[in-house]
Amino acid sequence: MRYVVGYSANARGHDAVNLAVSLARGRGATLELVVAIPEVSPFSAAHAPKAGFETLLHEQARTWLDEALALVPADVPAEGHVRSGESDAQTLMDACEEFQADMLIIGATSNGLFKRFTIGSVAGALLHAATVPVALAPHGYHRREALTRISCGLGTRPGAGELLDYAVSMASNRDVPLRVVSLLTLDDGGLGPDGGESPDVAEAARSHAGNRVSAALPGGEAGSRFAAKTDVVVAQGRSIEEAVDRLDWEDGEVLVIGSSRLAKGRSIFLGATANRILRALPVPMIVVPGDYALKHQTHSTSNETSGEAPS
């Protein structure tokens, strides 16, 4: 497996490397650390060509890469690369294609409140166009040990089954528990008129999620063992943010969600609900493109949807 890590010489880059190490340790993945630099050309107004400028730019980028590689522990294989392009986002997407990456890992901007997520321009572009899962590290992310639990945000829209397949594969391949989460708000009927919880709606959501999970689990003895480590949780609140806040989150956990139905083809489009989840989420989020799991179950033997994934 290969994970591309978008590195910048600041706290955001360190957060991304820490999350990449945590993800890699659970799967034996190789990290491809990429520093994206501007493309120097006679038509670049921001970087007018000067004698030796391109050489100096590459030397500085290599220095940053050396700093990034020094952050990676010896047990995690990693290589560094300098790539240039018209934009940082496009450069990182091109790197994912070059290395046939299974995931792209980036950091949030450094001005997020409560050390959570604030999406900058590069992350925003990637979260609306990438064709591989994008893992986003919250500001101040320091964990480097392997993951301890996978949570999957499950809805009722088309693509939910493929997303759950991906989450099941990710958890089973890493031998960690899976938590399937349904978020209910006042708009969904998740609360009664008095603001209290609606048990009927919650039970319906729990039953729907439980049926989805049963269909997604592997068969045989392996499926039975994994089922014992799988939990279904319904979180209710007046808003998405409140529902997320009511959940317990482990330090070694990530939340996997699917991209919006507005995404084109197999790319990502981060919808309004996912953006609201991000504002309240205290752990990393992985956004999976539409049909990604289905496509790679058919064509890949190395990514998160291989191994024990259901077919």
XYZ file of C-alpha atoms in Angstrom:
311
model
C 0.000 0.000 0.000
C 1.102 3.573 -0.658
C -0.090 6.751 1.007
C 0.771 10.158 -0.435
C 1.366 12.770 2.273
C 1.093 16.429 1.365
C 3.853 18.031 3.420
C 4.367 21.702 4.190
C 7.071 23.063 6.499
C 4.700 24.101 9.304
C 2.424 22.632 11.975
C -0.048 21.475 9.309
C 2.648 19.360 7.668
C 3.635 17.813 11.010
C -0.008 16.913 11.702
C -0.242 15.191 8.317
C 2.935 13.158 8.911
C 1.731 12.071 12.370
C -1.582 10.851 10.968
C 0.197 9.141 8.070
C 2.448 7.251 10.488
C -0.578 6.155 12.519
C -2.404 4.941 9.413
C 0.669 3.240 7.953
C 1.467 1.320 11.131
C -1.823 -0.506 10.948
C -1.329 -1.633 7.331
C 2.390 -1.769 6.615
C 2.006 1.037 4.093
C 4.795 3.026 2.444
C 4.594 6.806 2.778
C 5.332 9.002 -0.220
C 6.013 12.450 1.249
C 5.444 15.148 -1.355
C 6.414 18.811 -1.205
C 4.516 20.751 -3.868
C 6.301 23.804 -5.277
C 5.212 26.324 -7.918
C 5.987 25.620 -11.518
C 8.593 28.124 -12.691
C 8.074 29.402 -16.204
C 8.409 32.650 -18.184
C 4.640 33.036 -17.827
C 4.565 32.781 -14.026
C 3.828 36.248 -12.692
C 4.220 35.220 -9.065
C 7.647 33.685 -9.632
C 9.450 35.623 -12.345
C 12.414 33.532 -13.454
C 15.752 34.677 -12.127
C 19.206 33.169 -12.411
C 19.343 30.094 -10.199
C 15.846 30.644 -8.771
C 14.554 27.211 -9.757
C 17.630 25.532 -8.302
C 17.239 27.413 -5.014
C 13.556 26.510 -4.885
C 14.305 22.820 -5.304
C 17.111 22.961 -2.725
C 14.759 24.517 -0.193
C 12.116 21.899 -0.952
C 14.668 19.123 -0.428
C 15.571 20.642 2.948
C 11.903 20.564 3.918
C 11.663 16.951 2.776
C 14.651 15.995 4.932
C 12.846 17.570 7.889
C 9.696 15.608 7.029
C 11.534 12.291 6.674
C 13.174 12.865 10.054
C 9.676 12.877 11.583
C 8.945 9.357 10.307
C 9.995 6.509 12.662
C 12.344 3.815 11.399
C 9.654 1.121 11.295
C 7.597 3.022 8.695
C 9.043 3.009 5.139
C 9.003 6.472 3.572
C 10.405 8.334 0.589
C 10.453 12.038 -0.218
C 9.613 13.753 -3.485
C 9.548 17.296 -4.844
C 6.841 17.888 -7.426
C 5.823 21.085 -9.199
C 2.625 22.170 -10.864
C 0.150 24.949 -11.454
C -1.461 24.432 -8.035
C -0.589 22.495 -4.887
C -3.877 20.585 -5.022
C -3.369 19.448 -8.609
C 0.248 18.542 -7.879
C -0.835 16.272 -5.012
C -3.560 14.661 -7.110
C -1.004 14.028 -9.865
C 1.308 12.465 -7.264
C -1.497 10.108 -6.185
C -1.826 8.957 -9.776
C 1.960 8.659 -10.214
C 2.378 6.461 -7.135
C -0.980 4.691 -7.512
C -1.763 5.820 -3.997
C -4.462 4.238 -1.854
C -4.934 7.417 0.163
C -3.944 11.085 0.297
C -3.164 12.533 3.742
C -3.161 16.265 4.500
C -3.436 18.559 7.512
C -5.956 21.210 8.481
C -4.975 24.871 8.690
C -3.457 26.068 11.951
C -6.138 28.528 13.041
C -8.910 26.066 13.829
C -10.731 26.599 17.113
C -10.156 24.023 19.862
C -7.485 22.292 17.768
C -10.050 21.004 15.295
C -10.615 21.598 11.604
C -10.354 24.708 9.496
C -10.192 23.964 5.792
C -7.745 25.993 3.720
C -7.740 26.471 -0.036
C -5.600 23.423 -0.854
C -7.577 21.085 1.403
C -10.828 22.543 0.078
C -9.802 21.861 -3.510
C -8.749 18.299 -2.688
C -11.955 17.617 -0.781
C -13.926 18.561 -3.878
C -11.892 16.861 -6.595
C -9.676 13.985 -5.384
C -10.309 10.499 -6.779
C -8.750 8.612 -3.831
C -9.776 8.746 -0.158
C -8.516 11.900 1.555
C -7.496 11.714 5.239
C -7.546 15.050 7.050
C -5.611 15.526 10.293
C -7.034 18.029 12.796
C -4.806 20.855 13.977
C -2.470 19.694 16.727
C -2.685 15.988 15.886
C 0.181 14.231 17.685
C -0.774 10.552 17.717
C 1.622 8.190 15.917
C 0.485 4.766 17.190
C -1.703 2.498 15.063
C -5.448 3.139 14.997
C -7.637 1.566 17.706
C -11.094 1.978 16.129
C -12.786 2.880 12.845
C -16.057 4.810 12.915
C -18.224 5.020 9.806
C -20.860 7.702 9.314
C -23.771 5.844 7.718
C -26.732 7.487 5.979
C -29.567 6.281 3.782
C -28.541 7.809 0.458
C -27.158 5.834 -2.515
C -23.545 4.791 -1.959
C -23.958 4.030 1.749
C -23.441 0.309 1.133
C -20.161 0.838 -0.730
C -18.921 3.177 2.006
C -19.718 0.590 4.659
C -17.861 -2.067 2.639
C -14.822 0.209 2.677
C -15.076 0.782 6.444
C -15.529 -2.949 7.127
C -12.435 -3.692 5.049
C -10.421 -0.970 6.741
C -11.309 -2.232 10.219
C -10.983 -5.952 9.492
C -7.647 -5.575 7.680
C -6.311 -3.638 10.679
C -7.964 -5.965 13.227
C -9.658 -3.095 15.088
C -13.314 -2.604 16.106
C -15.794 -0.903 13.799
C -18.397 1.569 15.048
C -21.228 2.462 12.668
C -22.695 5.867 13.478
C -26.053 7.387 12.486
C -26.510 11.079 13.261
C -30.076 12.290 13.858
C -31.090 15.934 14.228
C -34.283 17.897 14.765
C -34.710 18.192 10.980
C -34.527 14.402 10.648
C -37.175 13.865 13.303
C -34.435 12.730 15.664
C -35.843 14.967 18.433
C -39.377 15.441 19.622
C -41.209 18.813 19.705
C -39.984 19.404 23.265
C -36.371 18.911 22.238
C -36.176 15.455 23.806
C -34.927 12.360 22.004
C -37.332 10.465 19.741
C -36.907 6.742 20.577
C -38.968 5.532 17.598
C -36.840 7.385 15.063
C -33.635 6.306 16.824
C -34.716 2.668 16.816
C -35.561 2.839 13.102
C -32.125 4.296 12.367
C -30.452 1.657 14.523
C -32.360 -1.137 12.766
C -31.461 0.247 9.323
C -27.767 0.497 10.239
C -27.783 -2.978 11.795
C -29.233 -4.516 8.626
C -26.623 -2.724 6.513
C -23.827 -3.983 8.746
C -25.081 -7.578 8.635
C -25.082 -7.469 4.832
C -21.574 -6.004 4.678
C -19.805 -8.345 7.089
C -17.611 -11.154 5.729
C -19.048 -14.650 5.873
C -17.900 -17.620 7.917
C -15.951 -17.691 11.145
C -13.997 -14.510 10.292
C -17.271 -12.634 9.883
C -18.555 -13.909 13.226
C -15.393 -12.788 15.004
C -15.543 -9.378 13.379
C -19.270 -8.979 14.155
C -18.445 -9.296 17.845
C -16.240 -6.184 17.501
C -18.805 -4.154 15.552
C -21.123 -1.672 17.235
C -24.033 0.431 15.939
C -24.605 3.822 17.580
C -27.299 6.448 17.019
C -26.387 9.982 18.126
C -29.164 12.562 18.459
C -28.945 16.325 18.784
C -30.557 19.603 17.795
C -27.842 19.950 15.149
C -25.233 17.789 13.448
C -22.573 19.448 15.603
C -24.444 18.614 18.806
C -24.946 15.003 17.707
C -21.213 14.648 17.014
C -20.366 16.196 20.389
C -22.560 13.649 22.172
C -20.460 10.754 20.903
C -17.432 9.390 22.736
C -14.273 9.509 20.634
C -11.046 7.570 21.192
C -7.645 9.172 20.620
C -6.811 6.403 18.150
C -9.995 6.690 16.120
C -10.868 8.003 12.652
C -14.256 8.752 11.107
C -14.896 7.486 7.576
C -17.575 9.252 5.545
C -18.648 9.250 1.917
C -18.545 12.166 -0.465
C -21.687 14.059 -1.427
C -24.018 12.724 -4.113
C -23.083 15.894 -6.038
C -19.624 14.470 -6.768
C -18.818 13.928 -10.433
C -17.898 10.385 -11.384
C -15.647 8.813 -8.767
C -14.325 12.046 -7.309
C -14.959 13.612 -3.907
C -17.389 16.404 -3.205
C -17.571 17.450 0.437
C -21.207 18.309 1.103
C -22.813 20.596 3.670
C -23.390 17.820 6.225
C -19.763 16.653 6.077
C -18.566 20.229 6.508
C -20.692 20.567 9.628
C -19.371 17.282 10.996
C -15.837 18.553 10.456
C -16.490 21.630 12.601
C -17.297 19.459 15.623
C -15.096 16.420 15.017
C -12.126 15.914 17.412
C -10.525 13.036 15.430
C -9.242 12.640 11.839
C -11.752 12.274 9.019
C -11.332 10.141 5.892
C -13.548 11.108 2.945
C -14.118 8.329 0.408
C -15.069 9.111 -3.235
C -18.285 7.743 -4.655
C -18.017 4.131 -5.925
C -14.369 3.983 -4.798
C -14.803 0.806 -2.735
C -16.870 -0.885 -5.428
C -14.320 -0.050 -8.131
C -11.368 -1.318 -6.111
C -13.045 -4.489 -4.939
C -13.174 -5.414 -8.610
C -9.789 -4.171 -9.793
C -7.344 -4.013 -6.869
C -5.555 -6.516 -4.676
C -3.618 -4.162 -2.407
C -5.831 -1.406 -1.027
C -8.183 -1.136 1.942
C -10.943 -2.965 0.091
C -8.916 -6.123 -0.454
C -8.103 -8.974 1.889
C -11.102 -9.703 4.081
C -13.440 -7.323 2.266
C -16.779 -8.700 1.189
C -17.188 -9.132 -2.554
